[in-house]
Amino acid sequence: DTGVSQDPRHKITKRGQNVTFRCDPISEHNRLYWYRQTLGQGPEFLTYFQNEAQLEKSRLLSDRFSAERPKGSFSTLEIQRTEQGDSAMYLCASSSGRKQETQYFGPGTRLLVL
Amino acid sequence: AQTVTQSQPEMSVQEAETVTLSCTYDTSENNYYLFWYKQPPSRQMILVIRQEAYKQQNATENRFSVNFQKAAKSFSLKISDSQLGDTAMYFCAFIITQGGSEKLVFGKGTKLTVNP
């Protein structure tokens, strides 16, 4: 049983460029979450999918951010017109459909915006 | 407000000794789950232990145990017989359910160093 995987692991980009991250959840998990973690802080919730439906978006997710999970399997998180303040670790997690089940995290994508 | 407070930014312990990490939280919900996650340097976050709020018995997982005080909204983690591999950031979190979605609310973490 493979864990949650994320790609790429590291991304360096220039301000104003668009970036896209991918997350592959544990195969039988129908819930998928994105979190953002800045230096010295705990992860903060960004958005949540149950199957292909995006059920909640945090206020942290500005209009420049968009997330999709088109077939209820992998998910992508796109940031348009990146800003230096977007530099952070972007974490993906997945869980089964049971209520308040444990979330399992991927290794994260570390983004640096120059 | 749904918040988690970890009042110890950094702690250190000698190998083989016991250490306790503190966590307090605030929620108006009655049913929730509490978690301790471990994030080793440059490695992914992994679950250490979880506690259902409706259970009075404290959870244990091998060398890891919790002291859950629901009335005080306190959820501390005790690590016994500390090992060098326990060196990591430790995050306390609870899961809340709002409008059909669920999300983890994390504290800022405690950096634990186990010294040889």
Coordinates of C-alpha atoms in Angstrom, one line a residue:
Chain A
D1 CA 0.0 0.0 0.0
T2 CA 1.8 3.1 -1.2
G3 CA 1.5 6.3 0.7
V4 CA 0.6 9.8 -0.5
S5 CA 3.0 11.1 -3.2
Q6 CA 3.6 14.7 -4.3
D7 CA 5.4 16.0 -7.3
P8 CA 7.6 18.0 -7.6
R9 CA 9.3 17.9 -4.3
H10 CA 11.0 21.2 -4.9
K11 CA 10.1 24.1 -7.1
I12 CA 11.9 27.4 -7.6
T13 CA 10.2 30.0 -9.8
K14 CA 10.3 33.7 -10.5
R15 CA 7.7 36.1 -9.3
G16 CA 4.8 36.3 -11.7
Q17 CA 5.2 32.7 -13.1
N18 CA 2.5 30.0 -12.8
V19 CA 3.2 26.8 -11.0
T20 CA 1.3 23.5 -10.7
F21 CA 1.7 20.8 -8.1
R22 CA 0.3 17.3 -8.2
C23 CA -0.8 15.0 -5.4
D24 CA -1.6 11.3 -5.6
P25 CA -3.5 10.1 -2.5
I26 CA -3.6 6.6 -1.0
S27 CA -5.6 4.6 -3.6
E28 CA -8.7 3.8 -1.6
H29 CA -9.0 7.2 0.0
N30 CA -11.8 9.4 -1.3
R31 CA -10.9 12.5 0.8
L32 CA -8.0 14.8 -0.2
Y33 CA -6.7 17.9 1.5
W34 CA -4.2 20.6 0.7
Y35 CA -2.4 22.5 3.5
R36 CA 0.3 25.2 3.4
Q37 CA 3.1 25.3 5.9
T38 CA 5.4 28.4 6.3
L39 CA 8.6 28.4 8.2
G40 CA 8.1 28.0 11.9
Q41 CA 4.4 27.4 11.7
G42 CA 2.0 24.5 11.7
P43 CA 0.2 23.5 8.5
E44 CA -2.8 25.7 7.6
F45 CA -5.8 24.3 5.8
L46 CA -6.3 25.4 2.2
T47 CA -9.0 23.2 0.6
Y48 CA -10.7 19.8 0.8
F49 CA -12.2 17.4 -1.8
Q50 CA -14.5 14.5 -1.3
N51 CA -14.1 12.4 -4.5
E52 CA -14.2 15.1 -7.2
A53 CA -16.2 17.7 -5.3
Q54 CA -14.4 20.6 -3.7
L55 CA -16.3 21.0 -0.5
E56 CA -14.4 23.9 1.2
K57 CA -11.9 26.6 0.4
S58 CA -10.0 28.5 3.0
R59 CA -9.9 32.3 2.9
L60 CA -6.1 31.8 2.5
L61 CA -6.9 30.5 -1.0
S62 CA -6.9 33.7 -3.0
D63 CA -8.2 34.0 -6.6
R64 CA -4.7 33.1 -7.8
F65 CA -5.0 29.6 -6.4
S66 CA -7.1 26.9 -8.0
A67 CA -7.3 23.2 -7.1
E68 CA -8.9 20.3 -9.0
R69 CA -9.5 16.7 -8.6
P70 CA -11.1 15.8 -11.9
K71 CA -11.7 12.1 -11.6
G72 CA -11.7 11.8 -7.8
S73 CA -8.1 10.4 -7.8
F74 CA -5.1 12.7 -8.1
S75 CA -5.4 16.4 -7.5
T76 CA -3.6 19.5 -8.8
L77 CA -3.0 22.8 -7.1
E78 CA -2.1 25.7 -9.4
I79 CA -0.8 29.1 -8.3
Q80 CA -1.0 31.8 -10.9
R81 CA 1.2 34.9 -11.0
T82 CA 3.2 33.7 -8.0
E83 CA 4.3 36.2 -5.3
Q84 CA 7.2 35.9 -2.8
G85 CA 4.6 35.4 -0.1
D86 CA 3.6 32.2 -1.7
S87 CA 6.9 30.6 -0.7
A88 CA 6.0 27.7 1.5
M89 CA 5.7 24.0 1.8
Y90 CA 2.5 22.7 0.2
L91 CA 1.3 19.5 1.9
C92 CA -1.3 17.1 0.6
A93 CA -3.1 14.6 2.8
S94 CA -5.7 12.0 2.2
S95 CA -8.1 10.0 4.3
S96 CA -10.8 7.4 4.0
G97 CA -14.5 8.3 3.8
R98 CA -15.1 7.6 7.5
K99 CA -15.9 10.6 9.7
Q100 CA -12.9 12.2 11.4
E101 CA -10.6 9.6 10.1
T102 CA -6.8 10.1 10.3
Q103 CA -5.3 12.1 7.6
Y104 CA -2.0 10.8 6.0
F105 CA 0.4 13.3 4.6
G106 CA 2.6 13.3 1.6
P107 CA 6.2 14.6 1.6
G108 CA 5.2 18.1 0.4
T109 CA 6.3 20.4 -2.3
R110 CA 8.6 23.2 -1.2
L111 CA 8.0 26.3 -3.3
L112 CA 10.5 29.2 -3.4
V113 CA 9.4 32.3 -5.3
L114 CA 12.3 34.6 -6.2
Chain B
A1 CA -12.3 30.4 17.5
Q2 CA -10.8 27.0 16.9
T3 CA -7.2 27.2 18.0
V4 CA -4.3 25.0 19.3
T5 CA -1.6 26.3 21.5
Q6 CA 1.8 24.7 22.0
S7 CA 3.6 26.8 24.6
Q8 CA 7.0 25.1 24.3
P9 CA 8.7 26.2 21.0
E10 CA 11.7 24.0 21.7
M11 CA 12.6 21.2 24.1
S12 CA 15.5 18.9 24.6
V13 CA 15.9 15.6 26.4
Q14 CA 18.6 13.1 27.1
E15 CA 18.4 9.7 25.3
A16 CA 16.5 7.2 27.4
E17 CA 14.7 9.8 29.5
T18 CA 11.1 10.9 29.5
V19 CA 9.8 14.2 28.1
T20 CA 6.3 15.7 28.0
L21 CA 5.1 18.1 25.3
S22 CA 2.2 20.4 26.2
C23 CA -0.9 21.3 24.1
T24 CA -4.1 23.2 24.8
Y25 CA -6.9 23.7 22.4
D26 CA -10.1 25.6 22.1
T27 CA -13.2 24.4 20.4
S28 CA -16.9 24.6 21.0
E29 CA -17.5 21.1 19.5
N30 CA -18.2 18.2 21.8
N31 CA -17.1 15.4 19.5
Y32 CA -13.7 15.7 18.0
Y33 CA -10.5 13.9 17.5
L34 CA -7.1 15.0 18.8
F35 CA -3.7 14.1 17.1
W36 CA 0.0 14.4 17.6
Y37 CA 2.0 14.4 14.4
K38 CA 5.7 14.1 14.1
Q39 CA 7.7 15.9 11.3
P40 CA 11.4 14.8 11.3
P41 CA 13.9 17.2 9.6
S42 CA 13.3 17.2 5.8
R43 CA 10.9 14.3 6.1
Q44 CA 7.1 13.9 5.9
M45 CA 4.6 14.3 8.7
I46 CA 3.5 11.1 10.3
L47 CA 0.9 10.3 12.9
V48 CA 2.2 9.5 16.4
I49 CA -1.1 9.0 18.3
R50 CA -4.7 10.0 18.2
Q51 CA -7.4 10.3 20.8
E52 CA -11.2 10.4 20.5
A53 CA -12.7 13.1 22.7
Y54 CA -15.5 10.9 23.9
K55 CA -13.1 8.3 25.3
Q56 CA -11.9 9.0 28.8
Q57 CA -9.1 6.5 28.6
N58 CA -5.8 8.0 27.5
A59 CA -4.4 6.6 24.2
T60 CA -1.0 4.8 24.2
E61 CA 1.2 3.7 21.4
N62 CA 4.3 1.9 22.5
R63 CA 6.6 4.6 24.1
F64 CA 4.1 7.4 23.3
S65 CA 1.1 8.2 25.6
V66 CA -1.2 11.2 26.1
N67 CA -2.7 12.9 29.1
F68 CA -6.1 14.0 27.9
Q69 CA -8.0 16.4 30.1
K70 CA -11.2 17.3 28.3
A71 CA -12.6 19.8 30.8
A72 CA -9.2 21.7 30.8
K73 CA -8.9 21.2 27.0
S74 CA -5.4 19.9 27.5
F75 CA -3.7 17.1 25.4
S76 CA -0.1 16.5 26.4
L77 CA 2.2 13.9 24.8
K78 CA 4.6 11.9 26.9
I79 CA 7.5 10.2 25.2
S80 CA 9.2 7.5 27.3
D81 CA 12.7 6.1 26.8
S82 CA 13.5 8.8 24.3
Q83 CA 15.5 7.7 21.2
L84 CA 17.6 9.8 18.8
G85 CA 15.1 9.1 16.1
D86 CA 12.5 11.0 18.1
T87 CA 14.2 14.2 17.2
A88 CA 11.6 16.1 15.2
M89 CA 9.0 18.9 15.2
Y90 CA 5.8 17.7 17.0
F91 CA 2.5 19.2 16.1
C92 CA -0.7 18.9 18.1
A93 CA -3.9 19.1 16.1
F94 CA -7.6 18.5 16.3
I95 CA -10.0 17.8 13.5
I96 CA -13.2 19.8 13.2
T97 CA -16.2 19.1 11.0
Q98 CA -17.9 22.1 9.6
G99 CA -20.6 22.1 6.8
G100 CA -19.7 18.6 5.8
S101 CA -16.0 19.1 5.4
E102 CA -13.3 18.2 7.8
K103 CA -10.0 19.9 8.4
L104 CA -7.1 19.7 10.9
V105 CA -6.3 22.7 13.0
F106 CA -2.6 22.6 14.0
G107 CA -0.5 24.3 16.7
K108 CA 2.8 26.0 15.9
G109 CA 4.8 22.9 16.9
T110 CA 7.4 22.0 19.4
K111 CA 10.9 21.3 18.2
L112 CA 12.2 18.3 20.2
T113 CA 15.9 17.4 20.3
V114 CA 17.0 14.1 21.8
N115 CA 20.7 14.3 22.9
P116 CA 23.0 11.3 23.1

